[in-house]
Coordinates of C-alpha atoms and ligand atoms in Angstrom, one line a residue:
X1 CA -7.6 -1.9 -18.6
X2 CA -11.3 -2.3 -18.8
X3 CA -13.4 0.3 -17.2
X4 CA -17.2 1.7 -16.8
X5 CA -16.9 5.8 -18.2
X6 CA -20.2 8.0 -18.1
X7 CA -20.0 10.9 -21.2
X8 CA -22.1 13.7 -20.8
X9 CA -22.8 16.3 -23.4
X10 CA -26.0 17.4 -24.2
X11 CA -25.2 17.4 -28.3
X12 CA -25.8 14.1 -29.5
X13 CA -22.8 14.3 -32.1
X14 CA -20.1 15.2 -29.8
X15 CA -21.5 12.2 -27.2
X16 CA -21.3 9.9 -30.2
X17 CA -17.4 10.9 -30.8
X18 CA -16.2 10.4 -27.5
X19 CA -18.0 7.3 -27.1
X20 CA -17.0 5.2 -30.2
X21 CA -13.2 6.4 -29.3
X22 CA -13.0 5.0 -25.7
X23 CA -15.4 1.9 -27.0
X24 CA -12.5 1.5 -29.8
X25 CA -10.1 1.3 -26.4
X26 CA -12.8 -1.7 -25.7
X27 CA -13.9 0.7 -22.3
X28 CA -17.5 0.3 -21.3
X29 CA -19.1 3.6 -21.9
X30 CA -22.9 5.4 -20.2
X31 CA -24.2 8.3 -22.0
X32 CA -26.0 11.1 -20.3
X33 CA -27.5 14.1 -22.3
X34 CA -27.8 16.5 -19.4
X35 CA -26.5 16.7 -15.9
X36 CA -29.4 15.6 -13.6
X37 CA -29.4 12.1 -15.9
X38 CA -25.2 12.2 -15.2
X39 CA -25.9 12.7 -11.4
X40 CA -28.8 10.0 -11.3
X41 CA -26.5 7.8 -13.5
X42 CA -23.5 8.3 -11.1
X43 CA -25.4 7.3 -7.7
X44 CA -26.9 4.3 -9.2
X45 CA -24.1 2.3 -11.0
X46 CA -20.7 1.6 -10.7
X47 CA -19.3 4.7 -12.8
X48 CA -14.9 4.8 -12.9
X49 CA -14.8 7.9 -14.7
X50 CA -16.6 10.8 -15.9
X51 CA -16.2 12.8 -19.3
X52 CA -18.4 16.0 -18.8
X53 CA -19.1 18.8 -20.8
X54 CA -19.2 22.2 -19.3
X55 CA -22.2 24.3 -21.3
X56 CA -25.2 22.4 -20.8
X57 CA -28.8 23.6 -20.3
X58 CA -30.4 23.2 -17.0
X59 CA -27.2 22.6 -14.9
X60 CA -24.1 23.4 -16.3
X61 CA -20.8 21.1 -15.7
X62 CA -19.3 23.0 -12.8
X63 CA -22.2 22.2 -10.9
X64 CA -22.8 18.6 -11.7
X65 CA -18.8 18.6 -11.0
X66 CA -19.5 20.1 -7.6
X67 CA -22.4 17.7 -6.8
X68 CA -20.5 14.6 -7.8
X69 CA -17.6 15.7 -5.7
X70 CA -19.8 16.3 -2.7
X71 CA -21.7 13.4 -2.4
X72 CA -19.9 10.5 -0.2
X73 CA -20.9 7.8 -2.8
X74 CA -19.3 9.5 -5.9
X75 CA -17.0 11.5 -4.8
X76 CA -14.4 9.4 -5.2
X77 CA -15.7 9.0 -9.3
X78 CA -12.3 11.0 -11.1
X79 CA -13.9 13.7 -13.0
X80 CA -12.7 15.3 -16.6
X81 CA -14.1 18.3 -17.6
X82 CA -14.3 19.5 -21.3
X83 CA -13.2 22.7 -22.0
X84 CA -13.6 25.0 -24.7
X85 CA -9.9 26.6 -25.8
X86 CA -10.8 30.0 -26.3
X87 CA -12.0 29.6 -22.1
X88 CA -8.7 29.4 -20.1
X89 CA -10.9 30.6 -16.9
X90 CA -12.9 27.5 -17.1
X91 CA -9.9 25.3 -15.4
X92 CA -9.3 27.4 -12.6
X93 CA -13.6 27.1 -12.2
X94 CA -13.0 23.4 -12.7
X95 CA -10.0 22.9 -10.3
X96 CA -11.9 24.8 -7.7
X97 CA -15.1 22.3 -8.2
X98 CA -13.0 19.5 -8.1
X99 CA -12.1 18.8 -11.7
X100 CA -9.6 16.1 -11.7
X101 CA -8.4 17.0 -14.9
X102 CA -9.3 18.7 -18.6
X103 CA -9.4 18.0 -22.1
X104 CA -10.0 20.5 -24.9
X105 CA -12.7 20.2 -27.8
X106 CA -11.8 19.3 -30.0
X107 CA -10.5 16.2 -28.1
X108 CA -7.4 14.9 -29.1
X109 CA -7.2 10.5 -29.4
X110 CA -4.1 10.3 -28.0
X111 CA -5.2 13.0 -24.9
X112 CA -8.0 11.4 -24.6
X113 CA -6.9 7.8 -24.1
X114 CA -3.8 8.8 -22.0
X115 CA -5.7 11.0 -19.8
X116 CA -8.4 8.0 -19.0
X117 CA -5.9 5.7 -18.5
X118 CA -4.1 7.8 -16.2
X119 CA -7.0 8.3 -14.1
X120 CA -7.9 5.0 -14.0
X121 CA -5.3 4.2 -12.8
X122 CA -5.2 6.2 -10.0
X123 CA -8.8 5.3 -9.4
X124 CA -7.9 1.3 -9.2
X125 CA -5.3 2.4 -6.4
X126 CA -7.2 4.5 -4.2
X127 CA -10.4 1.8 -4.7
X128 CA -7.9 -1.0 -3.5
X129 CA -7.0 1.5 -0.6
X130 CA -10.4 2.4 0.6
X131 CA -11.8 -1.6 -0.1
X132 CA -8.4 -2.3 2.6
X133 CA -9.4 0.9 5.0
X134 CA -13.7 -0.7 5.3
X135 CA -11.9 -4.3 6.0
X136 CA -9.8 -3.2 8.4
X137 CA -11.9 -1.2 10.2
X138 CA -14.8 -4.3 10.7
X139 CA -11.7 -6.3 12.1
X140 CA -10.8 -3.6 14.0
X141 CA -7.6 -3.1 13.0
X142 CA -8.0 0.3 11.5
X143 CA -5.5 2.1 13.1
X144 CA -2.3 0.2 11.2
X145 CA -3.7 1.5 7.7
X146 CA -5.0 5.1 9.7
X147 CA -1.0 6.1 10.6
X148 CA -0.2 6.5 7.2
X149 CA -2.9 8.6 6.4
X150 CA -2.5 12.5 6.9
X151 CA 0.1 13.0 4.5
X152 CA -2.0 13.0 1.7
X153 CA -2.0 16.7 0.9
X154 CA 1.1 17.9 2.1
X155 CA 3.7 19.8 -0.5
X156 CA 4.5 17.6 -2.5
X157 CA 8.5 16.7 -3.4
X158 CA 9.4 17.7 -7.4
X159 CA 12.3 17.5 -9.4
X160 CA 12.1 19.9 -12.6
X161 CA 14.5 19.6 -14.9
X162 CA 14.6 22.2 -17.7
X163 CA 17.2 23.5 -19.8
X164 CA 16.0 27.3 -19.8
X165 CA 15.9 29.4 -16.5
X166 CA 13.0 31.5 -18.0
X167 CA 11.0 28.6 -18.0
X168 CA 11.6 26.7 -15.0
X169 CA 11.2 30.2 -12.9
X170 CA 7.6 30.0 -14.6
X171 CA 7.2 26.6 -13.7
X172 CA 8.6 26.8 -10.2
X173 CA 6.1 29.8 -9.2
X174 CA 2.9 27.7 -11.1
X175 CA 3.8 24.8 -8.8
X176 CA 4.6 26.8 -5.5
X177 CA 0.9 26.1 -4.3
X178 CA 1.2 23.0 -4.3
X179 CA 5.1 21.4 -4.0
X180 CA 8.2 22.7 -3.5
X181 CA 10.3 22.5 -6.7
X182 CA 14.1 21.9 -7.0
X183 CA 15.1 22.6 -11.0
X184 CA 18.0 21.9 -12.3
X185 CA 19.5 22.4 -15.9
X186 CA 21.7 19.2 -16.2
X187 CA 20.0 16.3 -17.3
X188 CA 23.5 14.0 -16.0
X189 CA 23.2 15.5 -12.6
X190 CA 19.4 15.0 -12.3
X191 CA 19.8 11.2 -12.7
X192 CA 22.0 11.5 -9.4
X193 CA 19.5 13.9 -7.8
X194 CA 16.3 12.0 -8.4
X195 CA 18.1 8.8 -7.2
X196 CA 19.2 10.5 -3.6
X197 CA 16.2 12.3 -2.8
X198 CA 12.5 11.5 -2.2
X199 CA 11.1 13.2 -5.4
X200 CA 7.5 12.1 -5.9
X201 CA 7.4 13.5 -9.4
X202 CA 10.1 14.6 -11.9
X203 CA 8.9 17.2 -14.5
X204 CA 11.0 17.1 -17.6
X205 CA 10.9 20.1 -19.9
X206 CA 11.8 19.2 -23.7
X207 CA 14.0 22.0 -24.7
X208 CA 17.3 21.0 -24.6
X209 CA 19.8 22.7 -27.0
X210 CA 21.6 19.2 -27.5
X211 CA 20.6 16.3 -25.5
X212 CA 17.5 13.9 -26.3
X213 CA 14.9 14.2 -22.8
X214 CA 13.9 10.6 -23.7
X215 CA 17.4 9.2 -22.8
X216 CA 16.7 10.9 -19.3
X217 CA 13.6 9.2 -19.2
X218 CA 14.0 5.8 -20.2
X219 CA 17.6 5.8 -17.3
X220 CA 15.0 7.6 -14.8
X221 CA 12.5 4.2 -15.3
X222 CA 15.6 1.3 -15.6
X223 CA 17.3 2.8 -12.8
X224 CA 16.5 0.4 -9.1
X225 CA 15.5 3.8 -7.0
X226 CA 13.6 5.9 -9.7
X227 CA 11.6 3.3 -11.7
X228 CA 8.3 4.0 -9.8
X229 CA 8.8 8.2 -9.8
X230 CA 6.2 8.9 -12.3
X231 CA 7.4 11.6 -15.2
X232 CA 5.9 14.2 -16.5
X233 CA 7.3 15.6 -20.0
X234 CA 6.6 18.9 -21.5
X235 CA 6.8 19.1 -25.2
X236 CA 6.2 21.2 -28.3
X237 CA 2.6 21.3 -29.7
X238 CA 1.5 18.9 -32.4
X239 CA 4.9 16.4 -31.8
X240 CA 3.1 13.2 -31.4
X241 CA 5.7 11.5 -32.3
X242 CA 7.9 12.4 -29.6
X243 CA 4.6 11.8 -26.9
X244 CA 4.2 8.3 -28.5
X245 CA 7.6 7.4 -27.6
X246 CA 7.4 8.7 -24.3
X247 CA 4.7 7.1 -23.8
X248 CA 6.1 3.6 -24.6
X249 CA 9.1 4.1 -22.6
X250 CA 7.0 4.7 -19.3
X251 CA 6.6 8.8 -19.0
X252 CA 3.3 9.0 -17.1
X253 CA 1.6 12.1 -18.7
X254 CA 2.7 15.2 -20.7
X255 CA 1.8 19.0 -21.1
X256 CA 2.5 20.9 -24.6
X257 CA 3.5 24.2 -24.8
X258 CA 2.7 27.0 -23.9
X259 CA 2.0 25.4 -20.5
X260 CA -0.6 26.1 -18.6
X261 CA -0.3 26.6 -15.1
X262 CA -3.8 25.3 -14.2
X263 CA -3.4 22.2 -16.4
X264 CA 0.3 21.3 -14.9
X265 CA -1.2 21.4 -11.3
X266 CA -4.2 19.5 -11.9
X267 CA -1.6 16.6 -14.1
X268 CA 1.3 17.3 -11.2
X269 CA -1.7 16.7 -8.1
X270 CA -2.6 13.2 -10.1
X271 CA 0.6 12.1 -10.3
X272 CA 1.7 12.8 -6.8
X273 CA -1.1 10.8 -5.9
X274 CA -0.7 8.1 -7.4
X275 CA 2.8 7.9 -6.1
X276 CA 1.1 8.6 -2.3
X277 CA -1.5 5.4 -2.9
X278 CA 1.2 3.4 -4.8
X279 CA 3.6 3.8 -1.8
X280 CA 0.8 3.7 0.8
X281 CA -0.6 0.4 -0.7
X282 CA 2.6 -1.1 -0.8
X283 CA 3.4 -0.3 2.8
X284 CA -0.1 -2.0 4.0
X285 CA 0.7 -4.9 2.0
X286 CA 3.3 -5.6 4.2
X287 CA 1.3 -4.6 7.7
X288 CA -1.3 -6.4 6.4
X289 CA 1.2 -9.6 6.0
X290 CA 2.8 -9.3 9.0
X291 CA -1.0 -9.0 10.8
X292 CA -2.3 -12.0 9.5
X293 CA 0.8 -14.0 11.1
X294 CA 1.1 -12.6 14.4
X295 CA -0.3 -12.3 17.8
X296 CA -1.9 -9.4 18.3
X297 CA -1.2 -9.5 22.1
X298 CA 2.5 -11.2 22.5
X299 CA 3.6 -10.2 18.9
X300 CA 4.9 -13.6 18.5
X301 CA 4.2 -15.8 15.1
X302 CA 0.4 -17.0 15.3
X303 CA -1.1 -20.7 15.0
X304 CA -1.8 -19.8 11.6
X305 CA 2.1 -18.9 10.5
X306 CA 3.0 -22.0 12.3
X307 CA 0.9 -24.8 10.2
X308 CA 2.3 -23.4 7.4
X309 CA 6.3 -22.8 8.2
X310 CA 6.6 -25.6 10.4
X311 CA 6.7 -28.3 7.5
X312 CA 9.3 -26.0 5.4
X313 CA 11.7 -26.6 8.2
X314 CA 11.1 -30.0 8.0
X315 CA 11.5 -30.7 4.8
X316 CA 14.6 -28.8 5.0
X317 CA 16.3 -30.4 7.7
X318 CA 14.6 -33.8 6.1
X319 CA 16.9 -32.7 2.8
X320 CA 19.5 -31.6 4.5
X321 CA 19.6 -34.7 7.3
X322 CA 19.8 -31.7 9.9
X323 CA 18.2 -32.1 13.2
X324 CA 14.9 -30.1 14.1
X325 CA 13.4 -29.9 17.9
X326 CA 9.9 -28.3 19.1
X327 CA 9.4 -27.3 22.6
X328 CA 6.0 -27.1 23.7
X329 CA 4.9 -25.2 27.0
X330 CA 2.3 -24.3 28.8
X331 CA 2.1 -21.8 32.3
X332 CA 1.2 -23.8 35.1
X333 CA -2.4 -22.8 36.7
X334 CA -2.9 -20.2 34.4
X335 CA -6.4 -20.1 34.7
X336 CA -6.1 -19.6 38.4
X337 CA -4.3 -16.1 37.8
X338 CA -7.3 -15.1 35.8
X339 CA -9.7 -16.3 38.1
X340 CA -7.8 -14.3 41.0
X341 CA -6.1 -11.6 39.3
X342 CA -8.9 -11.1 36.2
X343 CA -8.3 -10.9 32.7
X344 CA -5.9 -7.5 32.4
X345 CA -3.6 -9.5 34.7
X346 CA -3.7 -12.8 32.7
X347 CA -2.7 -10.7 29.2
X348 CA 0.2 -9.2 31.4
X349 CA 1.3 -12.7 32.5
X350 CA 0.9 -14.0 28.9
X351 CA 3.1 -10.7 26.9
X352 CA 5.5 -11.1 30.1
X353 CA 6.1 -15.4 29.1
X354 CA 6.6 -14.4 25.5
X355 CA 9.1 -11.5 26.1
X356 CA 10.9 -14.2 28.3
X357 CA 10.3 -17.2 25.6
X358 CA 11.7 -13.9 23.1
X359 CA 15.1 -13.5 25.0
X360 CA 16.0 -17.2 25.5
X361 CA 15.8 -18.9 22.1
X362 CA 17.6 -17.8 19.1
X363 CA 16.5 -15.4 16.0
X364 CA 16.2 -18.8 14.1
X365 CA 14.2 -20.4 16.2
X366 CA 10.5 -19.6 15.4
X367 CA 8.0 -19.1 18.3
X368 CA 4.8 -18.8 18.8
X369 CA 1.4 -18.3 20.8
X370 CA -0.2 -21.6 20.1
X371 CA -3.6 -20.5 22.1
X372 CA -4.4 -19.2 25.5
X373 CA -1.8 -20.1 27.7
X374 CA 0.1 -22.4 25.2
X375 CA 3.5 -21.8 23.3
X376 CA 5.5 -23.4 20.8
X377 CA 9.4 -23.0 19.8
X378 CA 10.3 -25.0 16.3
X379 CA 14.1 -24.9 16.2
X380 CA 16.1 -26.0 13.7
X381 CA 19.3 -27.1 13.4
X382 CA 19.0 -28.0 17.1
X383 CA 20.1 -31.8 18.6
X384 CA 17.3 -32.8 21.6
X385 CA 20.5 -32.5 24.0
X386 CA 20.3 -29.0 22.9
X387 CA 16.5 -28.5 22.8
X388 CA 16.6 -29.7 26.6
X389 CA 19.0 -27.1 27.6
X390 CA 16.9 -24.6 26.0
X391 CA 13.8 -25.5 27.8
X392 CA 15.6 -25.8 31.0
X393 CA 17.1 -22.2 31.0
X394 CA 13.4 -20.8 29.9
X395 CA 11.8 -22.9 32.9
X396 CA 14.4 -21.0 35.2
X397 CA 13.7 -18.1 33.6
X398 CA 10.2 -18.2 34.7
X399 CA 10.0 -19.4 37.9
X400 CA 13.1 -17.4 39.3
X401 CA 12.1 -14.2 38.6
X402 CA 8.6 -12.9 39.7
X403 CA 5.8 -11.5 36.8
X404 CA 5.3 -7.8 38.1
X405 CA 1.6 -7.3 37.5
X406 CA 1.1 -3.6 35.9
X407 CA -1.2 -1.4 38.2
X408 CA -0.5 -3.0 41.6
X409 CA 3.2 -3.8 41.4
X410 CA 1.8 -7.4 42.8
X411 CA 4.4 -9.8 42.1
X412 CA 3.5 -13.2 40.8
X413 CA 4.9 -16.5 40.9
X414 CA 4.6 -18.2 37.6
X415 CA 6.0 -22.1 36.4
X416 CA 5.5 -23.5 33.4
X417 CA 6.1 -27.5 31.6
X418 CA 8.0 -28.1 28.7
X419 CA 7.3 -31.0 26.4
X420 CA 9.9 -31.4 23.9
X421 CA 10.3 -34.0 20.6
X422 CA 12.9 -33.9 18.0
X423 CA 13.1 -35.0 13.9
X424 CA 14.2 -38.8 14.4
X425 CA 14.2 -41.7 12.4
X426 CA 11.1 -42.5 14.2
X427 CA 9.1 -39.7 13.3
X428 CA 7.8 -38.8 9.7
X429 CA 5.1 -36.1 10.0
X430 CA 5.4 -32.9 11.0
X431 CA 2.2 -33.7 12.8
X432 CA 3.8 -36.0 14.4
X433 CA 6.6 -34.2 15.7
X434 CA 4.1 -31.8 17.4
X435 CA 2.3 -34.7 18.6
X436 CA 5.0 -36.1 20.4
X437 CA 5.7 -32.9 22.1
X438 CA 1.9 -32.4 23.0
X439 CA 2.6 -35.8 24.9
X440 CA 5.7 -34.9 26.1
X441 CA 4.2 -32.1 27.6
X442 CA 1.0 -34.0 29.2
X443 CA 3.8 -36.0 31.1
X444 CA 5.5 -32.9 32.7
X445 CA 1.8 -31.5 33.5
X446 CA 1.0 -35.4 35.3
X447 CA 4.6 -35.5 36.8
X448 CA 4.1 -32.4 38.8
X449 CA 4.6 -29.4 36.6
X450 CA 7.4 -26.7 36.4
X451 CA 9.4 -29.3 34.7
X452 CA 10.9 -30.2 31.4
X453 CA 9.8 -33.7 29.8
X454 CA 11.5 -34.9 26.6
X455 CA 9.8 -37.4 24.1
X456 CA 11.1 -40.9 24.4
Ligands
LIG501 MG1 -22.4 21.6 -24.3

């Protein structure tokens, strides 16, 4: 993971520490000596993450924190404050500033580095979101990503699992701002637990009597349902070994004892997000898909979908020696409802022919808006005997039953030609198969329309 981090500290030795750490970790590191050069730093280059010290002359590291946070073009930087151990009231300062987490001086390597990393990769998440959110909003399309939005800060969903009931009440109330917590002292029955409920983070407390918290762990990440909750494990001060481990098997971020309650909101909050962007990015993956191959106004497959599927179901019925028809049609004097009716009209006409081209062919069949007033049906499997039949219960389909234009109640008589072509020894191309059905179709248009034509 290579990443751009800004450390501020305004003694040289302690910005020379930090920085040949995280450039041992090959990260590209910025140095700032005081808070106005951090600030200037921040607005002007690409910065992922900042280290900041809290005592500083001039303006201290709450502020800077503050400023970052409230500016539109760095707010979004994830912010670490460094906080002296003898100072526990500087986290809840921090948190309420904006800190996105702490570390304590002196820093601890692996802290350090699993902290970063953590944040960074929430960072890469929510950058991917916000890049998607700016690109669908200039295509206009802004409302599919918008509907998941919302959620973001609601209570969040955590499993804790702890073997001591002192503890986890401690735990449970530290939390209650923030999630609702279900604990449990089994670490058998939280398997089951975490696998039929929506947790979004599972807090595992290392004090078992006699059972090893990494087992729970490493089945929590092999397991199908669980293996993207993240984990948080709390252990005993100074066992590194036990964190290294955890680590490797895929445990997200830990807390040593004695916890504190600042510290486990500020590591719970990052991990719930991530989960929130993880899942939210995943979801617009999909809309985003599904938006690039379809219609906006029928819904049906677009153009686009169609180049590119219609020669897999070629090939396949090529391979398999299975037959393949297209039906090509076209409404009849469509521009003439536009002209009359206007354009409102002509998009109720158009969603009303694909709703009917949507009931008559089958969920194999693949249909599409061609352009304007054109449609195409690829179906495979399907003999031209068949495709004819198809076309001929569509074209009765349309002209039988009036289009019921929305604010008058005007009802319209629609007719539409079919040109249909079919995978024969004759034809090679998937090009042309269309072709021949583009032809197919002139003919019904020159014989009269509101008829079917089948490619000889
Ligand atoms: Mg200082």
């Amino acid at each position: 993971m290579t990443a751009r981090i800004l450390v501020v500290d305004d003694i040289p030795a302690n910005v020379k520490l930090l920085e040949a750490r995280l450039v041992a970790e090959y990260f590209d590191v910025l140095t700032a000596a005081d808070g106005y050069q951090a600030l200037a730093i921040c607005e002007k280059n690409q910065v992922d993450l900042v280290l900041l010290d809290i005592m500083m002359p001039g303006m201290d590291g709450f502020e800077v924190c503050e400023r970052l946070k409230a500016n539109p073009k760095t707010a979004h930087i994830p912010v670490v404050m460094v906080t002296a151990l003898d100072q526990p009231t500087d986290r809840v300062h921090g948190l309420r500033v904006g800190a996105d987490d702490f570390l304590t001086k002196p820093v601890n390597d692996l802290q350090l580095i699993s902290r970063v990393k953590s944040l960074l990769r929430l960072k890469t998440l929510s950058d991917e979101l916000r890049i998607r959110a700016e690109t669908a909003q200039t295509m206009g399309i802004d409302e599919l990503l918008r509907t998941s939005e919302g959620r973001g800060e609601d209570a969040g969903q955590i499993l804790l699992v702890d073997g001591r009931a002192n503890s986890q009440e401690r735990i449970v109330k530290a939390l209650k701002p923030i999630a609702d917590v279900s604990a449990i002292s089994d670490p058998q029955a939280a398997i089951f637990e975490a696998s039929e409920n929506p947790f979004e983070l599972v807090i595992v407390n290392a004090n078992f009597e006699d059972y090893d918290p990494l087992r729970l762990c490493s089945q929590l990440r092999s397991l199908e349902r669980t293996r993207f909750l993240p984990i948080l494990i709390i252990t005993e001060q100074g066992d590194d070994s036990m964190v290294i481990r955890a680590l490797e098997l895929g445990v997200n971020d830990y807390i040593v004892r004695p916890v504190d309650p600042n510290e486990l909101v500020a590591r719970s909050l990052t991990q719930m997000r991530r989960k929130r962007y993880n899942d939210r990015l995943r979801a617009s993956v999909k809309e985003t898909i599904e938006l690039a191959v379809t219609d906006p106004l029928t819904g049906l497959s677009n153009r686009r979908y169609l180049d590119n599927h219609l020669s897999t179901l070629f090939n396949r019925s090529m391979a398999r020696g299975r037959p393949l028809s297209v039906l090509m049609t076209d409404i009849d004097r469509f521009k003439q409802v536009n002209d009359t009716y206007g354009h409102d009209a002509g998009d109720d006409v158009l969603r009303e022919f694909a709703s009917r081209i949507r009931s008559t062919v089958r969920g194999a069949d693949l249909a599409c808006r061609y352009g304007g007033e054109e449609f195409v049906v690829v179906m495979p499997d399907t003999s031209p005997e068949v495709a004819a039949a198809v076309a001929e219960r569509l074209r009765a389909a349309v002209e039988t039953t009036p289009f019921v234009l929305k604010p008058s109640g005007e009802e319209l008589h629609v007719t539409a030609s079919f040109g249909i072509s079919s995978r024969i020894a004759s034809v090679i191309t998937p090009g042309q198969l269309m072709k021949q059905a583009d032809l197919a179709l002139y003919e019904a248009k020159n014989g009269g329309r509101n008829r079917v034509v089948a490619a000889a």
